[in-house]
Tab-separated table of C-alpha atoms and ligand atoms in Angstrom:
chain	number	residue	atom	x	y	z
A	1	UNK	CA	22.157	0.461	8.976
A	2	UNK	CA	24.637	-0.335	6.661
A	3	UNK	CA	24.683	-3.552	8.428
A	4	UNK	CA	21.554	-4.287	6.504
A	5	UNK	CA	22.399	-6.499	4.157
A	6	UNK	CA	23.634	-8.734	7.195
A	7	UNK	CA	20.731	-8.492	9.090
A	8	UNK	CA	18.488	-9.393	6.069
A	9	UNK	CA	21.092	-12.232	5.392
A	10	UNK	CA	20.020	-13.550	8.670
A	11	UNK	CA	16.351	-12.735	8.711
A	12	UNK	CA	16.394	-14.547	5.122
A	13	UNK	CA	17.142	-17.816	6.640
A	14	UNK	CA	13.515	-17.506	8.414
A	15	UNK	CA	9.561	-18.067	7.460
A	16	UNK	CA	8.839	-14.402	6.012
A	17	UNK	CA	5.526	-13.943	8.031
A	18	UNK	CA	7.535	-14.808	11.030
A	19	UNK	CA	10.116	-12.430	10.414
A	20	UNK	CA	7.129	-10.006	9.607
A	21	UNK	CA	5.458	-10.422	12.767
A	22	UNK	CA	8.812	-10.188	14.670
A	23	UNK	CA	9.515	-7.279	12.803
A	24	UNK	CA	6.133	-5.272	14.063
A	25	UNK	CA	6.235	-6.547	17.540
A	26	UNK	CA	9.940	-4.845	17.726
A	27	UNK	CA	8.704	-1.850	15.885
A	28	UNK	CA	5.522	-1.284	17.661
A	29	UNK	CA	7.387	-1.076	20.916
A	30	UNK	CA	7.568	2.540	21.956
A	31	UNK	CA	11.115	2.526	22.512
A	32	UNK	CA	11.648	1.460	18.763
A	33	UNK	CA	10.653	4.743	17.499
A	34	UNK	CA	12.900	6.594	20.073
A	35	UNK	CA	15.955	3.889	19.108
A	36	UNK	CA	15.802	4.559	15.553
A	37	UNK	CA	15.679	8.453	15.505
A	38	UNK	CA	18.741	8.292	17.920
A	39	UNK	CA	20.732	6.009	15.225
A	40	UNK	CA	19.362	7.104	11.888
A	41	UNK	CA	19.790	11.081	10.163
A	42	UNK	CA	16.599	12.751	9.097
A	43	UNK	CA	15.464	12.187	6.224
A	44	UNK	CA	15.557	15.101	3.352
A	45	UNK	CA	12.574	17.533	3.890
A	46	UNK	CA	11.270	17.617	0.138
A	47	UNK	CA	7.594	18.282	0.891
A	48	UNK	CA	4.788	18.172	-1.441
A	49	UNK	CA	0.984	18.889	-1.037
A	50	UNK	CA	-1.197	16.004	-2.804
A	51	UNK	CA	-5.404	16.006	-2.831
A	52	UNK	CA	-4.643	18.722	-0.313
A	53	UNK	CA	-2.446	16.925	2.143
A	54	UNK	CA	1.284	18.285	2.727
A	55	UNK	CA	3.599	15.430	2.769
A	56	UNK	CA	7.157	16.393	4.417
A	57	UNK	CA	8.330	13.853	1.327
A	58	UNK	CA	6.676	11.641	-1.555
A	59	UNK	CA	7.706	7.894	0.120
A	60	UNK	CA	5.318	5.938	1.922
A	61	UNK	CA	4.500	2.602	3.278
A	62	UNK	CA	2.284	0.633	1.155
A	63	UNK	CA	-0.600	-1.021	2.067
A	64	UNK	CA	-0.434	-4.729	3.501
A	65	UNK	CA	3.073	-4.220	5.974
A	66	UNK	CA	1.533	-2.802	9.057
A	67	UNK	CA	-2.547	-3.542	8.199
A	68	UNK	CA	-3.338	-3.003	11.992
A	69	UNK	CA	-1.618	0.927	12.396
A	70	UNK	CA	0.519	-0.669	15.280
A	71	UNK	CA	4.421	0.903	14.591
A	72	UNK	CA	3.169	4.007	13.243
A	73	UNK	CA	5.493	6.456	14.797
A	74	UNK	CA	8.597	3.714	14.164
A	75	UNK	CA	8.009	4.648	10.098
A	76	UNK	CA	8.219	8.310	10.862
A	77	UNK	CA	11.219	7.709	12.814
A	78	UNK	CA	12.860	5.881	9.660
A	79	UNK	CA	11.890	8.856	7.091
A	80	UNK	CA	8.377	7.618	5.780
A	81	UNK	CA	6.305	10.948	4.748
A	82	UNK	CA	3.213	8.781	5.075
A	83	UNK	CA	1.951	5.392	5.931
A	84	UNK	CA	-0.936	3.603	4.415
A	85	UNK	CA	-2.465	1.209	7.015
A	86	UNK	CA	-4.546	-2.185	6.028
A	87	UNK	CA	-6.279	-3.554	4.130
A	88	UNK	CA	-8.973	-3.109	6.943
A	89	UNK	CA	-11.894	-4.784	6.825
A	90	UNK	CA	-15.282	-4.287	8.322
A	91	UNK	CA	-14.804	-7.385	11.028
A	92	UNK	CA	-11.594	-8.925	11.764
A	93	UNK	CA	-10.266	-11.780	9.848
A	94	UNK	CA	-7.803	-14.378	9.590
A	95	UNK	CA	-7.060	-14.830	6.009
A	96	UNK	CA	-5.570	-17.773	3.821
A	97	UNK	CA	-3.692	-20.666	5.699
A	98	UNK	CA	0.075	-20.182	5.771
A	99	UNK	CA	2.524	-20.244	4.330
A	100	UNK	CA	1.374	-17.224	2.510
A	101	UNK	CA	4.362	-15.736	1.848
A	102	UNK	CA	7.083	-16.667	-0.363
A	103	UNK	CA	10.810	-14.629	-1.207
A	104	UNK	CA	12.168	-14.085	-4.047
A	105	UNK	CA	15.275	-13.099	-3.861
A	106	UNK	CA	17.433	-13.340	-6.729
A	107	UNK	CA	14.338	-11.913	-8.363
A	108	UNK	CA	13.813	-9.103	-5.380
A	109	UNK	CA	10.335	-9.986	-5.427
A	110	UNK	CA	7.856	-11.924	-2.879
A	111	UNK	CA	4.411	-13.679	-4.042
A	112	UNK	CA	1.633	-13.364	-1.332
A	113	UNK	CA	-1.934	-14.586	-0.726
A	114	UNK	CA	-2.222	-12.928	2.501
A	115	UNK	CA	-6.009	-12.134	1.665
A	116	UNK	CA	-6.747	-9.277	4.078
A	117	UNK	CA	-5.886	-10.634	7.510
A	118	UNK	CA	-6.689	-7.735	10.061
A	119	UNK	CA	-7.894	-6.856	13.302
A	120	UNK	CA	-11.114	-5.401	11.582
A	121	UNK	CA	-11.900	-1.711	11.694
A	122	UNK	CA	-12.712	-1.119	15.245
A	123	UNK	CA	-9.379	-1.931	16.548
A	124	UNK	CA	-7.906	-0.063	13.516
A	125	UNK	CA	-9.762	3.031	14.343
A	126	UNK	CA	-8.676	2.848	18.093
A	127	UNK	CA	-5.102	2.650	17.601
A	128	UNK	CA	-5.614	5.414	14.433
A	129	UNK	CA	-7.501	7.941	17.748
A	130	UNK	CA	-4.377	7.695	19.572
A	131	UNK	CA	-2.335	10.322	19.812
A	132	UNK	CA	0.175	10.458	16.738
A	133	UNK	CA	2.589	12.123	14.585
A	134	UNK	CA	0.396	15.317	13.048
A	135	UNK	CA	2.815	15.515	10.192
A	136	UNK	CA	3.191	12.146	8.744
A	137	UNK	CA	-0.526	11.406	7.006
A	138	UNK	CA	-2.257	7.890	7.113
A	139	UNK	CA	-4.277	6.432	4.214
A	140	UNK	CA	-6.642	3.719	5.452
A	141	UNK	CA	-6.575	0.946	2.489
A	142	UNK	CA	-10.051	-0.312	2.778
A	143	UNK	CA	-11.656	-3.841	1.754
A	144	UNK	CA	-14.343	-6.646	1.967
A	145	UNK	CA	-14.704	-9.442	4.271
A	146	UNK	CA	-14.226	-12.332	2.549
A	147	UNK	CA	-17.332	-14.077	3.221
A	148	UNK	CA	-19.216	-10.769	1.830
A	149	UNK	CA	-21.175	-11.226	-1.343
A	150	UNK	CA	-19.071	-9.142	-4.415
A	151	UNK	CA	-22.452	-7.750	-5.042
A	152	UNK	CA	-22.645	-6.370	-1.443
A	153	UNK	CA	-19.083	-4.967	-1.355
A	154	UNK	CA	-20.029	-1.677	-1.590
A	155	UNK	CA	-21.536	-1.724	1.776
A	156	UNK	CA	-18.266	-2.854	3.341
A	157	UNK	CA	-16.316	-0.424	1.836
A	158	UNK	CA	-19.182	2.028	3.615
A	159	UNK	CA	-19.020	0.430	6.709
A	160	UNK	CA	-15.157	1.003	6.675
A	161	UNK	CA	-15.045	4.590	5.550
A	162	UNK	CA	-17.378	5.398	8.124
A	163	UNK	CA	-15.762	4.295	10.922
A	164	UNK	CA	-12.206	4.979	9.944
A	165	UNK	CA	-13.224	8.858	8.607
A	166	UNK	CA	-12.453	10.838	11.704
A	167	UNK	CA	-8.828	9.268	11.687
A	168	UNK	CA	-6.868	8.703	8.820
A	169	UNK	CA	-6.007	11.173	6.556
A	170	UNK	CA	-7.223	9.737	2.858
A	171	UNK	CA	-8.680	6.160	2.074
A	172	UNK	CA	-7.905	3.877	-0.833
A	173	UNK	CA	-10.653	1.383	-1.803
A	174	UNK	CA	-8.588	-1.580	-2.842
A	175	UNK	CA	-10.244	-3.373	-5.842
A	176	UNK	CA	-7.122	-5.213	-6.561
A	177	UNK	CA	-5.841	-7.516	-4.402
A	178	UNK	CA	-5.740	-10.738	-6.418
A	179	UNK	CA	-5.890	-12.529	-3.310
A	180	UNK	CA	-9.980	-12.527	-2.455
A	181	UNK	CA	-11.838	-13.844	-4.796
A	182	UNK	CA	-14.044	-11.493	-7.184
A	183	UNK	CA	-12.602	-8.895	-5.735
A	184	UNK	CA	-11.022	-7.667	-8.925
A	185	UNK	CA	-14.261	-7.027	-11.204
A	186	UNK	CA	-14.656	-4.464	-8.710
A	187	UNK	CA	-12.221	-2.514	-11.459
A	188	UNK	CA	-15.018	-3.347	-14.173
A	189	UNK	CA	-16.439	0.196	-14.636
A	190	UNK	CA	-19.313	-0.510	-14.137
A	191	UNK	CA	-18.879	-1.668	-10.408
A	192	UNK	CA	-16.144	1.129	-9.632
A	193	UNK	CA	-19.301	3.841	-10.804
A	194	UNK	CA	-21.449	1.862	-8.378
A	195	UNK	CA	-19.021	1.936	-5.687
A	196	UNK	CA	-17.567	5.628	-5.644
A	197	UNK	CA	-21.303	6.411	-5.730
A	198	UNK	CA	-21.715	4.412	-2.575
A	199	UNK	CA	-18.199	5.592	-1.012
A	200	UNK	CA	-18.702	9.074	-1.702
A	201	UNK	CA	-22.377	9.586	-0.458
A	202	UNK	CA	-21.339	7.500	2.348
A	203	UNK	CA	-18.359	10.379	2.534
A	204	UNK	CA	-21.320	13.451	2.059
A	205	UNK	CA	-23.305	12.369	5.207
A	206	UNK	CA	-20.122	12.540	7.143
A	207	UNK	CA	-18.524	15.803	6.573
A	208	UNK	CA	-18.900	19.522	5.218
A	209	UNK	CA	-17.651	19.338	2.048
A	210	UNK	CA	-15.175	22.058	2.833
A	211	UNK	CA	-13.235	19.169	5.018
A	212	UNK	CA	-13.695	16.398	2.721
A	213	UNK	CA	-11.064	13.678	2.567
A	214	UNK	CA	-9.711	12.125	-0.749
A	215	UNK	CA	-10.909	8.731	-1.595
A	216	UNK	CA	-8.587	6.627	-3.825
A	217	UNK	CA	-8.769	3.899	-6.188
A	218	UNK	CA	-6.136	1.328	-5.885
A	219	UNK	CA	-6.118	-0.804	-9.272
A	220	UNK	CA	-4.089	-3.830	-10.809
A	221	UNK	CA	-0.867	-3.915	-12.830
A	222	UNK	CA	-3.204	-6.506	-14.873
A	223	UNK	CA	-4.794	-4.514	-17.260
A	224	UNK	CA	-4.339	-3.417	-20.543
A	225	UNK	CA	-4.472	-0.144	-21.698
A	226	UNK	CA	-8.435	0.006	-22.633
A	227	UNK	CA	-9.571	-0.966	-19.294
A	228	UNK	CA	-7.177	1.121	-17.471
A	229	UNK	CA	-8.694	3.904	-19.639
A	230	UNK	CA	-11.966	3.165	-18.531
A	231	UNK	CA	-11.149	3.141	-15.088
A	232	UNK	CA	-9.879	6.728	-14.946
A	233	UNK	CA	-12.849	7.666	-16.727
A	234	UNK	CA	-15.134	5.933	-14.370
A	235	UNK	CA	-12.722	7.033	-11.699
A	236	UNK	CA	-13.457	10.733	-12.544
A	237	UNK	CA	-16.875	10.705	-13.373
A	238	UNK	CA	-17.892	9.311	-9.675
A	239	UNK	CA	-15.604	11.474	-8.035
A	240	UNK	CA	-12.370	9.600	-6.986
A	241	UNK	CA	-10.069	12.069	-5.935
A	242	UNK	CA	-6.640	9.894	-6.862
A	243	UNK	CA	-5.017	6.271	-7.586
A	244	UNK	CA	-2.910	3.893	-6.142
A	245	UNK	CA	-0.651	1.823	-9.080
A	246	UNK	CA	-0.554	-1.050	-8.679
A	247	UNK	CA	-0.595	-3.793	-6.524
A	248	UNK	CA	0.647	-7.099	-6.899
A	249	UNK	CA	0.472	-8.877	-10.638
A	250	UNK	CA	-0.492	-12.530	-11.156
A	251	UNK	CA	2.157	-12.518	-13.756
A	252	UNK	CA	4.824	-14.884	-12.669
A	253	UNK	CA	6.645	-15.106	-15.139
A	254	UNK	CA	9.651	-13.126	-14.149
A	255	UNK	CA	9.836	-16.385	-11.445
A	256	UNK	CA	11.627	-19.315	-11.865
A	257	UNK	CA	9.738	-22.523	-12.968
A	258	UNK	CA	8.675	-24.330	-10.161
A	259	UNK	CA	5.587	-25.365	-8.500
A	260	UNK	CA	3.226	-22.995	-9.018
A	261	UNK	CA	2.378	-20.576	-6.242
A	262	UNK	CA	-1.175	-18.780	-5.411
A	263	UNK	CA	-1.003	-15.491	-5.087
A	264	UNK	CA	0.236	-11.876	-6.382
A	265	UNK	CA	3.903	-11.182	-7.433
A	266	UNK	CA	5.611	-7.417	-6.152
A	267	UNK	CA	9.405	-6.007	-5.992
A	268	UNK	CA	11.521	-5.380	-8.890
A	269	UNK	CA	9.844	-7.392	-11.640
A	270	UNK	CA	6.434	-5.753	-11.161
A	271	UNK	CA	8.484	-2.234	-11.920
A	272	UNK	CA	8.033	-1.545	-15.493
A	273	UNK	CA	4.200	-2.840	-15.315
A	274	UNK	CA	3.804	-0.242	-12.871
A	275	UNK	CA	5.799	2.577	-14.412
A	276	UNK	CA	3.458	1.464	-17.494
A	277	UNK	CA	0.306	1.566	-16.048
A	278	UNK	CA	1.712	5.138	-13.988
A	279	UNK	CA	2.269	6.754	-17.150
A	280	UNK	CA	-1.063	5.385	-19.008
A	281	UNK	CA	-3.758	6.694	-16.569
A	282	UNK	CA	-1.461	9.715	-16.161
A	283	UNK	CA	-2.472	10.473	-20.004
A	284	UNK	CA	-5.432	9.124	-19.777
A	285	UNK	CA	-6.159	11.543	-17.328
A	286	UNK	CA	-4.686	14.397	-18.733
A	287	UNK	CA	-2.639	14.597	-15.652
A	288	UNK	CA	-5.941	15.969	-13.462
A	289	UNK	CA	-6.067	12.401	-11.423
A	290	UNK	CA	-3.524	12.577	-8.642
A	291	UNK	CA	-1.412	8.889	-8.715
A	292	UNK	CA	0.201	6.916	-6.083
A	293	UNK	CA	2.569	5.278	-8.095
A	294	UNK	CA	3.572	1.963	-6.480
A	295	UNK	CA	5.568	-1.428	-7.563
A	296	UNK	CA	8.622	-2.913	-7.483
A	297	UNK	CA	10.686	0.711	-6.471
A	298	UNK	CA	13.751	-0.021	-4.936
A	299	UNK	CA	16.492	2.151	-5.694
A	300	UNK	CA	16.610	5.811	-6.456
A	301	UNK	CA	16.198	5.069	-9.951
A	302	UNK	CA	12.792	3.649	-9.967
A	303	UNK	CA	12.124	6.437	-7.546
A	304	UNK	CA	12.880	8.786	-10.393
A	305	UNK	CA	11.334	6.984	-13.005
A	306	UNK	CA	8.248	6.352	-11.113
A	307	UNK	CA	7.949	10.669	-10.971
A	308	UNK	CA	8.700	11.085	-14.479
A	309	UNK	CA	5.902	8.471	-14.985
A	310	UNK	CA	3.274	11.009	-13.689
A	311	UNK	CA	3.285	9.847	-9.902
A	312	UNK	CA	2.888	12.428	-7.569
A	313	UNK	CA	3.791	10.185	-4.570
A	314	UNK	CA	5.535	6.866	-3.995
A	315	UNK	CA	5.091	3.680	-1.988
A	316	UNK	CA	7.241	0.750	-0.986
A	317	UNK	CA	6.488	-2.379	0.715
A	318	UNK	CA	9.219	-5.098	-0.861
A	319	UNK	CA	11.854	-2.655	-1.806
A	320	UNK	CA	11.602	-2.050	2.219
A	321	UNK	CA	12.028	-5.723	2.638
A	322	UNK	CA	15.271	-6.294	0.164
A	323	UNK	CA	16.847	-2.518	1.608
A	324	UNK	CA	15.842	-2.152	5.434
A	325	UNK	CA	15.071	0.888	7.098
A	326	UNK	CA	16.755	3.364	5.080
A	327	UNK	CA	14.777	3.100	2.112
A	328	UNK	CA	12.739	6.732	2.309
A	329	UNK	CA	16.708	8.336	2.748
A	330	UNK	CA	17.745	6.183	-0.833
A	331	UNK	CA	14.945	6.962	-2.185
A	332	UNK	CA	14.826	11.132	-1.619
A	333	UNK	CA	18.708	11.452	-1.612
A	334	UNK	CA	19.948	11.553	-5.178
A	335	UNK	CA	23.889	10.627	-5.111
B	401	FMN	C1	3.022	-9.544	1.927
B	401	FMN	C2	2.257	-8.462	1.211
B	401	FMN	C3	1.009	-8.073	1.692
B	401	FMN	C4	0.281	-7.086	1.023
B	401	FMN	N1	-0.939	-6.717	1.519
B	401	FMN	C5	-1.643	-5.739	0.889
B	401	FMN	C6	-2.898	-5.317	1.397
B	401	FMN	O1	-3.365	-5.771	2.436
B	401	FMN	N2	-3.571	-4.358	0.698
B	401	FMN	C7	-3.082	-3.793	-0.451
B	401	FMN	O2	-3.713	-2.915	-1.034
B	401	FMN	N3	-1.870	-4.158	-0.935
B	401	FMN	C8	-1.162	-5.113	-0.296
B	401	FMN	N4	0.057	-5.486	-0.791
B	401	FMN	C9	0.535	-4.863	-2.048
B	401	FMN	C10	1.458	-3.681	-1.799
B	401	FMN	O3	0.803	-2.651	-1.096
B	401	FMN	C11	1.978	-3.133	-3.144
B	401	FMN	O4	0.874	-2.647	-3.891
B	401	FMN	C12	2.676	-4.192	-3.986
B	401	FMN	O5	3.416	-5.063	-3.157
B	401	FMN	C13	3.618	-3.571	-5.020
B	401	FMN	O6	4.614	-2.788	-4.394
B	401	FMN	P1	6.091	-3.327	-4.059
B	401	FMN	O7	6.649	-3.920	-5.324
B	401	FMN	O8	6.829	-2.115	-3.557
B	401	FMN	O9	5.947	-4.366	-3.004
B	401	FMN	C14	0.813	-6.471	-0.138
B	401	FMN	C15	2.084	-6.847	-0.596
B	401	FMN	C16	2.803	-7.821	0.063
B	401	FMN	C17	4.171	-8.211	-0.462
């Protein structure tokens, strides 16, 4: 896998959702999973419990690369301690027209507008039942259907955590994708109060509370330090149980000037906005709210800084893109 940067040299010359979808119909191919543990080591065992889940290590998959839970046991095979599926949405959808995805890559970054094409919670939930890896958790990163009223949101979310509960392992509400419209005053806290309530009593008719799973808030790099106060507040007073920081950022400045594109900006430039926002809900929280710390991690480096920042996990989707399938062994192995 050193070959990597040869590969990607070729795969670079492509449309990136073609090269996505090429990508998961290899992966999710049974004999991709058995292929890639024959050719890659194991990846360092540096496990750590978070919300009450043991992790065999702190890198995951972040939301948006495999929405549908299709390659699951082809990211165990390449070192991930955990995968976060989705966004899933109540009913399937297709999302914005294409081309919806853009590279980056003297910048390392991509700029998307997928908004929340999936195969809709039903099919998620299936291929979640199957039988799968017991030690490598899955988050389920829920969302709304776009043609759902903001103001009914809340029942979407519901409607997801219901019927992915018995399978994943912890759920992130995603209030932050910049890529459905309204979807972001969701992080007014106001509306995240309103929709933990929802979530979580949604949650209590489900299961003892002895075998509750943690429900997670995944917020934008787009705030400033008030609101993202605000949010852990609200966060903790309705009973979130963690964060995800951040998604994408509709900064694009870090881009070259060109036409303008739609859509949210990860990979390297988005790294000190998250590190930022990592290390102000961390105090904000007095370190009690568990964080997912996630954008623009690369290289060990980031991976250290985005621990020292007050994450107690880490997730990667273009940093998987610019380094291949040994990410999660850069990442945990310091040299
Ligand atoms: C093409 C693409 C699709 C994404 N789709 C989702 C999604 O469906 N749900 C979500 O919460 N985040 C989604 N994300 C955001 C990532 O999960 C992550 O928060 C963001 O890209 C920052 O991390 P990175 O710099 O490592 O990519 C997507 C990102 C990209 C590049």
């Amino acid at each position: 896998m050193t070959m990597y940067p040869l590969l990607r040299s070729a795969l670079f010359t492509q449309d990136p959702e073609v090269i996505h979808d090429l990508a998961l119909a290899c992966l999710r191919h049974p004999v991709a999973a058995r292929v890639l543990r024959s050719i890659l080591p194991p990846a360092p065992f540096c496990p750590v419990t978070v919300c009450g889940i043991q992790f065999r290590n702190p890198v995951g998959l972040a939301a948006g690369f495999d929405k549908n839970a299709v390659a699951l046991d082809a990211w165990a095979a390449m070192g991930f301690g955990f995968v976060e599926v989705g966004t899933v949405t109540p009913l399937p959808q297709h999302g914005n027209p294409k081309p919806r995805i853009h590279r980056f890559p003297a910048q390392r970054a991509i700029v998307n507008s997928m908004g929340f094409p999936n195969d809709g919670s039903d099919a998620v939930a299936r291929r979640l039942e199957a039988p799968r890896d017991p030690a490598m958790p899955i988050g389920a990163n829920l969302g709304k259907n776009r043609g759902t009223p903001i103001e009914d949101a809340a029942e979407d979310y519901a409607a997801c955590l219901r019927r992915l509960y018995a399978s994943a392992d912890y759920f992130a509400l995603n209030i932050s994708s910049p890529n459905t419209p309204g979807l972001r005053h969701l992080q007014d806290a106001g509306a995240i109060r309103a929709l933990l309530a929802r979530v979580t009593s949604e949650r209590d008719s489900l299961t003892a509370a002895a075998a509750r799973k943690p429900i997670l808030v995944k917020i934008a790099p787009d705030l400033d330090d008030e609101q993202i106060g605000q949010i852990v507040s609200a966060a903790q007073d309705a009973g979130a149980d963690g964060l995800v920081a951040t998604n994408t950022t509709t900064d694009h400045s870090a881009l070259p000037n060109r036409i303008p594109l739609a859509g949210g900006l990860s990979g390297e430039p988005l790294l000190e906005r998250s590190l930022h926002v990592v290390r102000t809900a961390r105090a904000r929280s007095d370190g009690a709210l568990p964080i997912v710390g996630c954008g623009g991690v690369a290289r060990r480096e980031h991976f250290e800084r985005m621990i020292e920042a007050g994450a107690s996990l880490v997730q990667v989707y273009t940093g998987f893109v610019y380094e291949g399938p040994l990410i999660a062994h850069k990442l945990l192995r310091a040299s």
